[in-house]
PDB file of C-alpha atoms in Angstrom:
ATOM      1  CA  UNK A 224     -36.076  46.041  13.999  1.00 72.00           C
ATOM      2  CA  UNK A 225     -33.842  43.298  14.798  1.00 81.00           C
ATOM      3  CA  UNK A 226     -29.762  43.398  13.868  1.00 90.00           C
ATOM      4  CA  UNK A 227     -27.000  41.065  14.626  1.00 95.00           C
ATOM      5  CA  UNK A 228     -23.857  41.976  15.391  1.00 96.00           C
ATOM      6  CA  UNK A 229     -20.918  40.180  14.951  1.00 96.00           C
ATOM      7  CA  UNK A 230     -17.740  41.612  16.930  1.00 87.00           C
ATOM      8  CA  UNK A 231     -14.695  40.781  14.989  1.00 89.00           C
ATOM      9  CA  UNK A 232     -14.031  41.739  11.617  1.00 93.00           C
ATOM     10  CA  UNK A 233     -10.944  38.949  10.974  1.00 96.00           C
ATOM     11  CA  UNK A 234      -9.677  36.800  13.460  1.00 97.00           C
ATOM     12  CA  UNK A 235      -6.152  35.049  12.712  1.00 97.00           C
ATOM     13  CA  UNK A 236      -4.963  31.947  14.578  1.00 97.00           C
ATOM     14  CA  UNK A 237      -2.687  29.366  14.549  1.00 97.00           C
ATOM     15  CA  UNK A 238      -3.680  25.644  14.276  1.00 97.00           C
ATOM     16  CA  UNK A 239      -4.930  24.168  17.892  1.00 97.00           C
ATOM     17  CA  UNK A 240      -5.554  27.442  18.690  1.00 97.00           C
ATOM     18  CA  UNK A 241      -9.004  27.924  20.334  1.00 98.00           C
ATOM     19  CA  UNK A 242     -12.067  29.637  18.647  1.00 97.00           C
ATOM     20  CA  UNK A 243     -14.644  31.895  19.568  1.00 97.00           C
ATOM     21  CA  UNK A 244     -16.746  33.797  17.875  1.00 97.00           C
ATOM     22  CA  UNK A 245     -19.173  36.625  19.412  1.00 96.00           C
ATOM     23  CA  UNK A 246     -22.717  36.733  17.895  1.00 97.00           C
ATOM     24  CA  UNK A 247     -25.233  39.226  19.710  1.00 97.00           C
ATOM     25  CA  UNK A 248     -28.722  39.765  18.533  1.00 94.00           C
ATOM     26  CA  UNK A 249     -31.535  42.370  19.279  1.00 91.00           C
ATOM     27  CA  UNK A 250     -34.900  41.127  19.340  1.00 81.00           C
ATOM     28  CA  UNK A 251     -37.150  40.839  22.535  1.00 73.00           C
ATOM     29  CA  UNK A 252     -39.085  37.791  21.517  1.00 79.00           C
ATOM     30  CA  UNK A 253     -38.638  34.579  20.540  1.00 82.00           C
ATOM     31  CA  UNK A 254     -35.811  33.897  18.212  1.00 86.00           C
ATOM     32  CA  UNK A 255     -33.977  30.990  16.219  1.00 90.00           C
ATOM     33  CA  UNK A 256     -30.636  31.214  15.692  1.00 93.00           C
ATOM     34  CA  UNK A 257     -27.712  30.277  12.876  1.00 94.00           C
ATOM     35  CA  UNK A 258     -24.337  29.743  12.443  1.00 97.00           C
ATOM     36  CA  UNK A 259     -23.602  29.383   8.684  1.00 96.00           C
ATOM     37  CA  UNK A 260     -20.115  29.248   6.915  1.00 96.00           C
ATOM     38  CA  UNK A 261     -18.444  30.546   3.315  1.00 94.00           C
ATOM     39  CA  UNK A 262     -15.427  28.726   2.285  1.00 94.00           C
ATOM     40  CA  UNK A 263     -13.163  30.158  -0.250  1.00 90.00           C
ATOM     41  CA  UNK A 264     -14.985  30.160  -3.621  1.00 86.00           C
ATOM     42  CA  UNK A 265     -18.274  27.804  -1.767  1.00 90.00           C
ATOM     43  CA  UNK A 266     -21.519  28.604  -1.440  1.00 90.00           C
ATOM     44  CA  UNK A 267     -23.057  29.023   2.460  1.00 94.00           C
ATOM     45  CA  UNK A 268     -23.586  26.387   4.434  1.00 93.00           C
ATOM     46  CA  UNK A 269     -25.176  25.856   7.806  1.00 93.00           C
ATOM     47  CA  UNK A 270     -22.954  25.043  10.662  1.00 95.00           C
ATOM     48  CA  UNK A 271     -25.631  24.603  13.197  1.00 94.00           C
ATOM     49  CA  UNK A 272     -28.666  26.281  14.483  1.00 92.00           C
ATOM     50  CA  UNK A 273     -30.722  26.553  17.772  1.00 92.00           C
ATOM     51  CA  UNK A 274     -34.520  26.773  17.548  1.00 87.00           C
ATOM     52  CA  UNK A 275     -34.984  26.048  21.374  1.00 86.00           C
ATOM     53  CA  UNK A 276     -34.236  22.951  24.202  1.00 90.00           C
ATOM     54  CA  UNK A 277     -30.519  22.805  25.243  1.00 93.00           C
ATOM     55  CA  UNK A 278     -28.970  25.933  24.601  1.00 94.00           C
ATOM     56  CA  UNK A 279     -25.870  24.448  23.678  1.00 96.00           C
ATOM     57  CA  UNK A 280     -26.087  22.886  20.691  1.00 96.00           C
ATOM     58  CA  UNK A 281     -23.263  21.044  18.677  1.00 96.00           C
ATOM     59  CA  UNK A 282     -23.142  21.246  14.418  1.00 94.00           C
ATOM     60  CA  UNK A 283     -20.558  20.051  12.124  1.00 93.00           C
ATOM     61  CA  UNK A 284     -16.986  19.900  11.931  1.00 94.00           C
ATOM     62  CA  UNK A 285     -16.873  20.340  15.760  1.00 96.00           C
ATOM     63  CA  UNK A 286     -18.218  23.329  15.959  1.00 97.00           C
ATOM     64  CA  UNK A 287     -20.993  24.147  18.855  1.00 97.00           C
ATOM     65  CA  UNK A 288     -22.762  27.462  19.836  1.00 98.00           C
ATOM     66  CA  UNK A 289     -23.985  28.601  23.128  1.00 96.00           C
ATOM     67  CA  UNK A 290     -27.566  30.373  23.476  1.00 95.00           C
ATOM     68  CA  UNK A 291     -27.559  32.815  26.072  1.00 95.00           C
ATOM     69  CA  UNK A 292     -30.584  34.519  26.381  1.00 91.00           C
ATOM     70  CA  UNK A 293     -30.260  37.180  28.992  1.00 92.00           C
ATOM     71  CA  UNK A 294     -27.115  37.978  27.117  1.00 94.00           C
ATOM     72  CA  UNK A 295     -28.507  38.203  23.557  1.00 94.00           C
ATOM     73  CA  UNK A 296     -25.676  36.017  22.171  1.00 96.00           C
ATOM     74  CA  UNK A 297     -24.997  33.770  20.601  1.00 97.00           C
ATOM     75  CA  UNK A 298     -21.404  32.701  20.402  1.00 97.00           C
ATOM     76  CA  UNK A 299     -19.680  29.955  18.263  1.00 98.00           C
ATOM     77  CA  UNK A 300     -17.031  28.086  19.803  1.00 98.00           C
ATOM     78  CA  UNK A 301     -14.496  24.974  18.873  1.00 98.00           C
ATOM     79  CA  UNK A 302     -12.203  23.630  20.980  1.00 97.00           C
ATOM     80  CA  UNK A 303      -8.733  23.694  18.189  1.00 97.00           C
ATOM     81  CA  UNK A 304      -9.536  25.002  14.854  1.00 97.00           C
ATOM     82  CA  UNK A 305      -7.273  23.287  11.765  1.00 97.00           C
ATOM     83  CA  UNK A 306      -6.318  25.387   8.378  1.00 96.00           C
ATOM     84  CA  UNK A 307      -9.149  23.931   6.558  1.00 96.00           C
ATOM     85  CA  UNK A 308     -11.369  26.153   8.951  1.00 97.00           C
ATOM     86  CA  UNK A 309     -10.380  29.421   7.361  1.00 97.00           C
ATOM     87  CA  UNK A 310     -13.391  30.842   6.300  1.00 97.00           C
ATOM     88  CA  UNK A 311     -15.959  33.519   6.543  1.00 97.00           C
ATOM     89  CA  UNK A 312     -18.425  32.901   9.245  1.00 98.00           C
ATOM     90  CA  UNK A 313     -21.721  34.270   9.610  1.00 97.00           C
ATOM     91  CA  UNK A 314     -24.487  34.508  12.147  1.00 97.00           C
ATOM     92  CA  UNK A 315     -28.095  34.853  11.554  1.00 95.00           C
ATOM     93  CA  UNK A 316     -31.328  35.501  12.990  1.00 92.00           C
ATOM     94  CA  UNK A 317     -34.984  34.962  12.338  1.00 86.00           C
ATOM     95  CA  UNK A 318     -37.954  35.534  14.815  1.00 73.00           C
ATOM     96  CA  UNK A 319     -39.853  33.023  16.256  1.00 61.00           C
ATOM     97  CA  UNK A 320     -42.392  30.754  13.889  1.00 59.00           C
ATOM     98  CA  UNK A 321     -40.974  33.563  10.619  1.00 58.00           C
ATOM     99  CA  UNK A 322     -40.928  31.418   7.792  1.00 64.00           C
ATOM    100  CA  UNK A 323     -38.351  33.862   5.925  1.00 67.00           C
ATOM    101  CA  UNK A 324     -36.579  36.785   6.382  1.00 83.00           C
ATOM    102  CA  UNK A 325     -32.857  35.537   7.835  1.00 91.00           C
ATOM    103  CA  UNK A 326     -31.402  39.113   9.133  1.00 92.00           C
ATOM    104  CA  UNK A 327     -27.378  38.289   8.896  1.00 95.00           C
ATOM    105  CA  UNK A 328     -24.204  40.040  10.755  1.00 96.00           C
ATOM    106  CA  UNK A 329     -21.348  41.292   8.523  1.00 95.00           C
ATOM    107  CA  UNK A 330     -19.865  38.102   9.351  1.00 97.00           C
ATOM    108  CA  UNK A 331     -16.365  36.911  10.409  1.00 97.00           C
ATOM    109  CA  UNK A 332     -13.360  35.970   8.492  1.00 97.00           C
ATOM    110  CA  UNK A 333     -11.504  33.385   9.883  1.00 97.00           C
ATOM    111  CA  UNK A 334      -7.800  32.656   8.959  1.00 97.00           C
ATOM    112  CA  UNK A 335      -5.723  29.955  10.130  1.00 97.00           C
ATOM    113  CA  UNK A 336      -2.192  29.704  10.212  1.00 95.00           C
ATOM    114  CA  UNK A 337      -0.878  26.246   9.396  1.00 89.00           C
TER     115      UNK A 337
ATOM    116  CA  UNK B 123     -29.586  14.747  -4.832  1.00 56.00           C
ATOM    117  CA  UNK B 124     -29.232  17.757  -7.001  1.00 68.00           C
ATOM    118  CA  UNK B 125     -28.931  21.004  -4.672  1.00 92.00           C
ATOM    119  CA  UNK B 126     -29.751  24.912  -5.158  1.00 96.00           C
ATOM    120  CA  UNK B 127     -28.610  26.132  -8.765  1.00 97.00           C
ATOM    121  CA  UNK B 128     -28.361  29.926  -9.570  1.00 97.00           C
ATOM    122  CA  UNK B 129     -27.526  31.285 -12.878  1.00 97.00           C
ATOM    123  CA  UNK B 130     -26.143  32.980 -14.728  1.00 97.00           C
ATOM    124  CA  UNK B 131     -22.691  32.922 -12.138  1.00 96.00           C
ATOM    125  CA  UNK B 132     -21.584  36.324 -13.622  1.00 96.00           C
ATOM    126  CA  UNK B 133     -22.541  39.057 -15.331  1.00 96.00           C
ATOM    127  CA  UNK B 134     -22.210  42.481 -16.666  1.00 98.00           C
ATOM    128  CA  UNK B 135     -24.970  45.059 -16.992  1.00 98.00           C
ATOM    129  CA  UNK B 136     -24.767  49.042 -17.805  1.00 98.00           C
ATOM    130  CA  UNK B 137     -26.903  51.277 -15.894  1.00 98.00           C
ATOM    131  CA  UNK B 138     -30.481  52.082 -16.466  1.00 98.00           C
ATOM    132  CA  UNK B 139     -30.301  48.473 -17.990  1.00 98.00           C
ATOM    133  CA  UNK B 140     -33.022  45.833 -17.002  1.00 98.00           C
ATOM    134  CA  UNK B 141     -31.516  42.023 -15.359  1.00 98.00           C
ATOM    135  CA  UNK B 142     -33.140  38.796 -14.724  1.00 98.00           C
ATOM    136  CA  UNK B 143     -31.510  36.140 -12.622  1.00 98.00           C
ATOM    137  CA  UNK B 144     -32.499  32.433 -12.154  1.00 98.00           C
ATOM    138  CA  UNK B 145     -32.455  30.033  -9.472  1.00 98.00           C
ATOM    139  CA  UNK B 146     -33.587  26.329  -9.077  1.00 98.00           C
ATOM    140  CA  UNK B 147     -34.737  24.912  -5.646  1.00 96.00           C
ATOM    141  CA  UNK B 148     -32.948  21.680  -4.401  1.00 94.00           C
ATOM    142  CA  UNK B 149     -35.120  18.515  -5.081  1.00 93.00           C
ATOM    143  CA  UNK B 150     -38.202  18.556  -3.052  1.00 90.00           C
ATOM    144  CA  UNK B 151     -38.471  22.443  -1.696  1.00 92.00           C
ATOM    145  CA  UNK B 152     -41.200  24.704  -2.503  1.00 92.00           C
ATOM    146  CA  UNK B 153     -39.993  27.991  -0.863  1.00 92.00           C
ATOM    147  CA  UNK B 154     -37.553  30.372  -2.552  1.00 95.00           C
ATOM    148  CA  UNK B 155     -35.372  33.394  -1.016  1.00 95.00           C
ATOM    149  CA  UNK B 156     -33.639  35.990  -2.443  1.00 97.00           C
ATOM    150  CA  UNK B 157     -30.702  37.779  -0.836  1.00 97.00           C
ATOM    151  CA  UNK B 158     -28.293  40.320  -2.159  1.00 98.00           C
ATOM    152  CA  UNK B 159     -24.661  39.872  -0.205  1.00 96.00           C
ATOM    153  CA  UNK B 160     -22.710  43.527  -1.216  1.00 95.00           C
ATOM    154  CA  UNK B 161     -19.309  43.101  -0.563  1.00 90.00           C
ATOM    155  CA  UNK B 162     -17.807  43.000   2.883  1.00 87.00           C
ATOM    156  CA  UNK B 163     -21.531  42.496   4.154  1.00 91.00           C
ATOM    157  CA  UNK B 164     -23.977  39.238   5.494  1.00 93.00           C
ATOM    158  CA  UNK B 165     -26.784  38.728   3.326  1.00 96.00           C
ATOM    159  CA  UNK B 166     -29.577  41.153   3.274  1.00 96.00           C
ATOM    160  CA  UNK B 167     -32.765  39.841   2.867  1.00 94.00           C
ATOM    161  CA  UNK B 168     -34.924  40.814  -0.466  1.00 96.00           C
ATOM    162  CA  UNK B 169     -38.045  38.760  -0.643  1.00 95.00           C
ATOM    163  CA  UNK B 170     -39.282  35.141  -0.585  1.00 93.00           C
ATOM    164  CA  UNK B 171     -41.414  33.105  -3.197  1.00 94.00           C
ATOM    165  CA  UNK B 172     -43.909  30.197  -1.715  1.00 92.00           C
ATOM    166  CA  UNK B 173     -47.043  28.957  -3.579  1.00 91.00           C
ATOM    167  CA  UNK B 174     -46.108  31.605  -6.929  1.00 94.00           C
ATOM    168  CA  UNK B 175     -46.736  34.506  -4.761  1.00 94.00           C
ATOM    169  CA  UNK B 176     -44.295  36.956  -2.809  1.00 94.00           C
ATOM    170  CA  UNK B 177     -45.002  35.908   0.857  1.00 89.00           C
ATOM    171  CA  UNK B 178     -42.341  38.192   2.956  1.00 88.00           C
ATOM    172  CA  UNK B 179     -40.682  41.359   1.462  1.00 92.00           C
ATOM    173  CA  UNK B 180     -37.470  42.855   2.999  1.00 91.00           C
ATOM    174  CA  UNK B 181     -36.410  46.522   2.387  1.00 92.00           C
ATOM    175  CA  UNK B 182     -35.621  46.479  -0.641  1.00 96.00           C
ATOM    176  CA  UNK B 183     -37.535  49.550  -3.327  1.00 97.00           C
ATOM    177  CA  UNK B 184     -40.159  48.102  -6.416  1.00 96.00           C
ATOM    178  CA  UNK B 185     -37.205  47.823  -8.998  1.00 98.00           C
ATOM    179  CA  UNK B 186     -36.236  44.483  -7.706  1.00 98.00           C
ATOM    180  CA  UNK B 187     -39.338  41.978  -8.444  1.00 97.00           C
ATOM    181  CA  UNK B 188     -39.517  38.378  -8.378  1.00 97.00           C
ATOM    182  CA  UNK B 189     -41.957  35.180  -9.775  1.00 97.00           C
ATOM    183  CA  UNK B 190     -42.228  31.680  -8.829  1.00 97.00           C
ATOM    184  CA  UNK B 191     -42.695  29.171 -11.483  1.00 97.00           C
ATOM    185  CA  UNK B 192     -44.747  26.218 -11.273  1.00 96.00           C
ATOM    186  CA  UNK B 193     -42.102  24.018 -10.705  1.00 95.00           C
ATOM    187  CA  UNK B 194     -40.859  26.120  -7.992  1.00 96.00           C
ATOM    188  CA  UNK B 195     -37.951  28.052  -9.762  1.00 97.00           C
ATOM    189  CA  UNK B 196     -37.746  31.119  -9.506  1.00 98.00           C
ATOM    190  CA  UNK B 197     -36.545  34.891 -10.977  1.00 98.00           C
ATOM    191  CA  UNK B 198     -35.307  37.740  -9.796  1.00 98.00           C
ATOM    192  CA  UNK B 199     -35.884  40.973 -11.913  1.00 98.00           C
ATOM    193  CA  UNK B 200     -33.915  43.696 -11.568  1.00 98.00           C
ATOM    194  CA  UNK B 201     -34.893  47.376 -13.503  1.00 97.00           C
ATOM    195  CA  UNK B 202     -33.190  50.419 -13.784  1.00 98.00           C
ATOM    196  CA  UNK B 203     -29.828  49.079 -12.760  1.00 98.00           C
ATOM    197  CA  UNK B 204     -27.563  51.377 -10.050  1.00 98.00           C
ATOM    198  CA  UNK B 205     -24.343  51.353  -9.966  1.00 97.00           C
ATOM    199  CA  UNK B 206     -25.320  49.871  -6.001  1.00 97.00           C
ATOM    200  CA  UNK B 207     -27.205  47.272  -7.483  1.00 98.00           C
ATOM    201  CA  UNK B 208     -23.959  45.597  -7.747  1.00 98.00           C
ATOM    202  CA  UNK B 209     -23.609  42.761  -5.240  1.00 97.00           C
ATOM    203  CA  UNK B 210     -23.578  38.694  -5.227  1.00 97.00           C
ATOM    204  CA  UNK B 211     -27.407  38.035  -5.252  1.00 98.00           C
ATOM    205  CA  UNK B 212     -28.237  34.330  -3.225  1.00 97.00           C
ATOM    206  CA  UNK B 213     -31.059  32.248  -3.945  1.00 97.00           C
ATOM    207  CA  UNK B 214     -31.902  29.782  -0.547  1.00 95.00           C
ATOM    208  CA  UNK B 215     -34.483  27.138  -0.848  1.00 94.00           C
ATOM    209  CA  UNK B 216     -36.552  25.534   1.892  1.00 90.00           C
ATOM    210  CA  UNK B 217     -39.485  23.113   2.236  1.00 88.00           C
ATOM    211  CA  UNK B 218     -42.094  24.344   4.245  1.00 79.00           C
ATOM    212  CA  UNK B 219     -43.596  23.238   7.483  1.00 70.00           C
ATOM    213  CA  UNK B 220     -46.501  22.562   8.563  1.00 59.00           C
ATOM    214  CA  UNK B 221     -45.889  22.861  12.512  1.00 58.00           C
ATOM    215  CA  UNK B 222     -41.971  22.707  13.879  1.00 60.00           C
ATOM    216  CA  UNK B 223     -39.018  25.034  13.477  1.00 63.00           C
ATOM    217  CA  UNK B 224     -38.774  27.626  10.825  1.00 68.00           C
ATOM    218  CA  UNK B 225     -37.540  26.032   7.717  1.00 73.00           C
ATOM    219  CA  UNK B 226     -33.784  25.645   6.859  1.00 83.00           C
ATOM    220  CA  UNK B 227     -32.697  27.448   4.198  1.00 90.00           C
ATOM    221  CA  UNK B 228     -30.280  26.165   1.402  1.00 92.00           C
ATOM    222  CA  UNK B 229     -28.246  28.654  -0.527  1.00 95.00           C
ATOM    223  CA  UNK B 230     -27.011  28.441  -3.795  1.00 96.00           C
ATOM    224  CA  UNK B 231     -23.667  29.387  -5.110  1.00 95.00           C
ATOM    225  CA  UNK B 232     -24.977  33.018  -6.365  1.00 96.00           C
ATOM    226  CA  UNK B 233     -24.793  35.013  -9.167  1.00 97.00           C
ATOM    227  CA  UNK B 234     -21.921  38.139  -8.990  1.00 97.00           C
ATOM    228  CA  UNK B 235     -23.781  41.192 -10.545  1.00 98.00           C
ATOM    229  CA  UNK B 236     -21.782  44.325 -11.422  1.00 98.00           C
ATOM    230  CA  UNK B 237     -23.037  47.116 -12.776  1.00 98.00           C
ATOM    231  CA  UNK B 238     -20.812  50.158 -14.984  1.00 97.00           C
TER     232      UNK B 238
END
């Protein structure tokens, strides 16, 4: 069955700091993969995704996620995270061509220090 | 453009009781999710609604059920109520393709269930 994991529980940082977040997955196939976000008292939203091409692939807000497939990961990265980043991140997973059936990690909360 | 819609955004229920919760698809989708989020969890997936009929079922037992409307809205029936049972449930919407990438699911802002 496939899982994600996501390795940290709550990250703190300071503004400008640098972010990133570990994502692995386990699935042998093909897979398309998520980034989505919860801010405080908001509903998810997607950050960015990867179905295939480039396996570095940029979403909103400055975010951007690297595909690596021999690792199984897929971590999400920005470059200096502000306050108004604190938020509960989660990766997801579905297999290749499902039209359904996201599998989610516990996600990661995010808290930034102004 | 009017997005996903869940209600109600809280509610109450005893055990044993029976719940129904509603969602409405953002303009223009025809495929509905269901999720239940427990606390200090991702999402787990429960089942998903395209066409009126239950297309993909995750692991979840026969007390929850669902339906898909006409107008692709959807419920999600809950029986026998556990104490477990209580959670944030998510409805996501999505259109669905033809050929191309899996759809792209849009969540809505959930309903908190908790159960006594």
């Amino acid at each position: 069955a496939q899982s994600v994991s996501q390795h940290n529980h709550h990250v703190i940082l300071s503004e400008a700091a640098s972010l990133e977040l570990g994502c692995n997955y386990s699935y042998g196939g093909t897979v398309n993969l998520f980034w989505y976000v919860q801010y405080p008292g908001q509903h998810l939203q997607l950050l960015l995704k990867y179905f295939s091409g480039d396996p570095l692939v940029k979403g909103i807000k400055g975010f951007e996620a690297e595909f690596i497939k021999s690792k199984f990961s897929f971590n999400l990265r920005k470059p200096s995270v502000q306050w108004s980043d604190t938020a509960e991140y989660f990766c997801a997973v579905t297999s290749g061509g499902s039209q359904g059936n996201l599998i989610f990690g516990k996600g990661t909360k995010l808290s930034v220090k102004p | 453009d009017a997005g996903v819609t869940q209600s109600p955004t809280h509610l109450i229920k005893t055990r044993g009781q029976q719940v129904t919760l509603r969602c409405s698809p953002k303009s223009g989708h025809d495929t509905v999710s269901w999720y239940q989020q427990a606390l200090g969890q991702g999402p787990q997936f429960i089942f998903q609604y395209y066409e009126e009929e239950e297309r993909q079922r995750g692991n979840f037992p026969d007390r929850f059920s669902g339906h898909q409307f006409p107008n692709y809205s959807s419920e999600l029936n809950v029986n026998a109520l556990l104490l477990g049972d209580s959670a944030l449930y998510l409805c996501a919407s999505s259109l669905e393709r033809l050929a191309g990438g899996p759809n792209e699911q849009y969540f809505g802002p959930g309903t908190r269930l908790t159960v006594t």
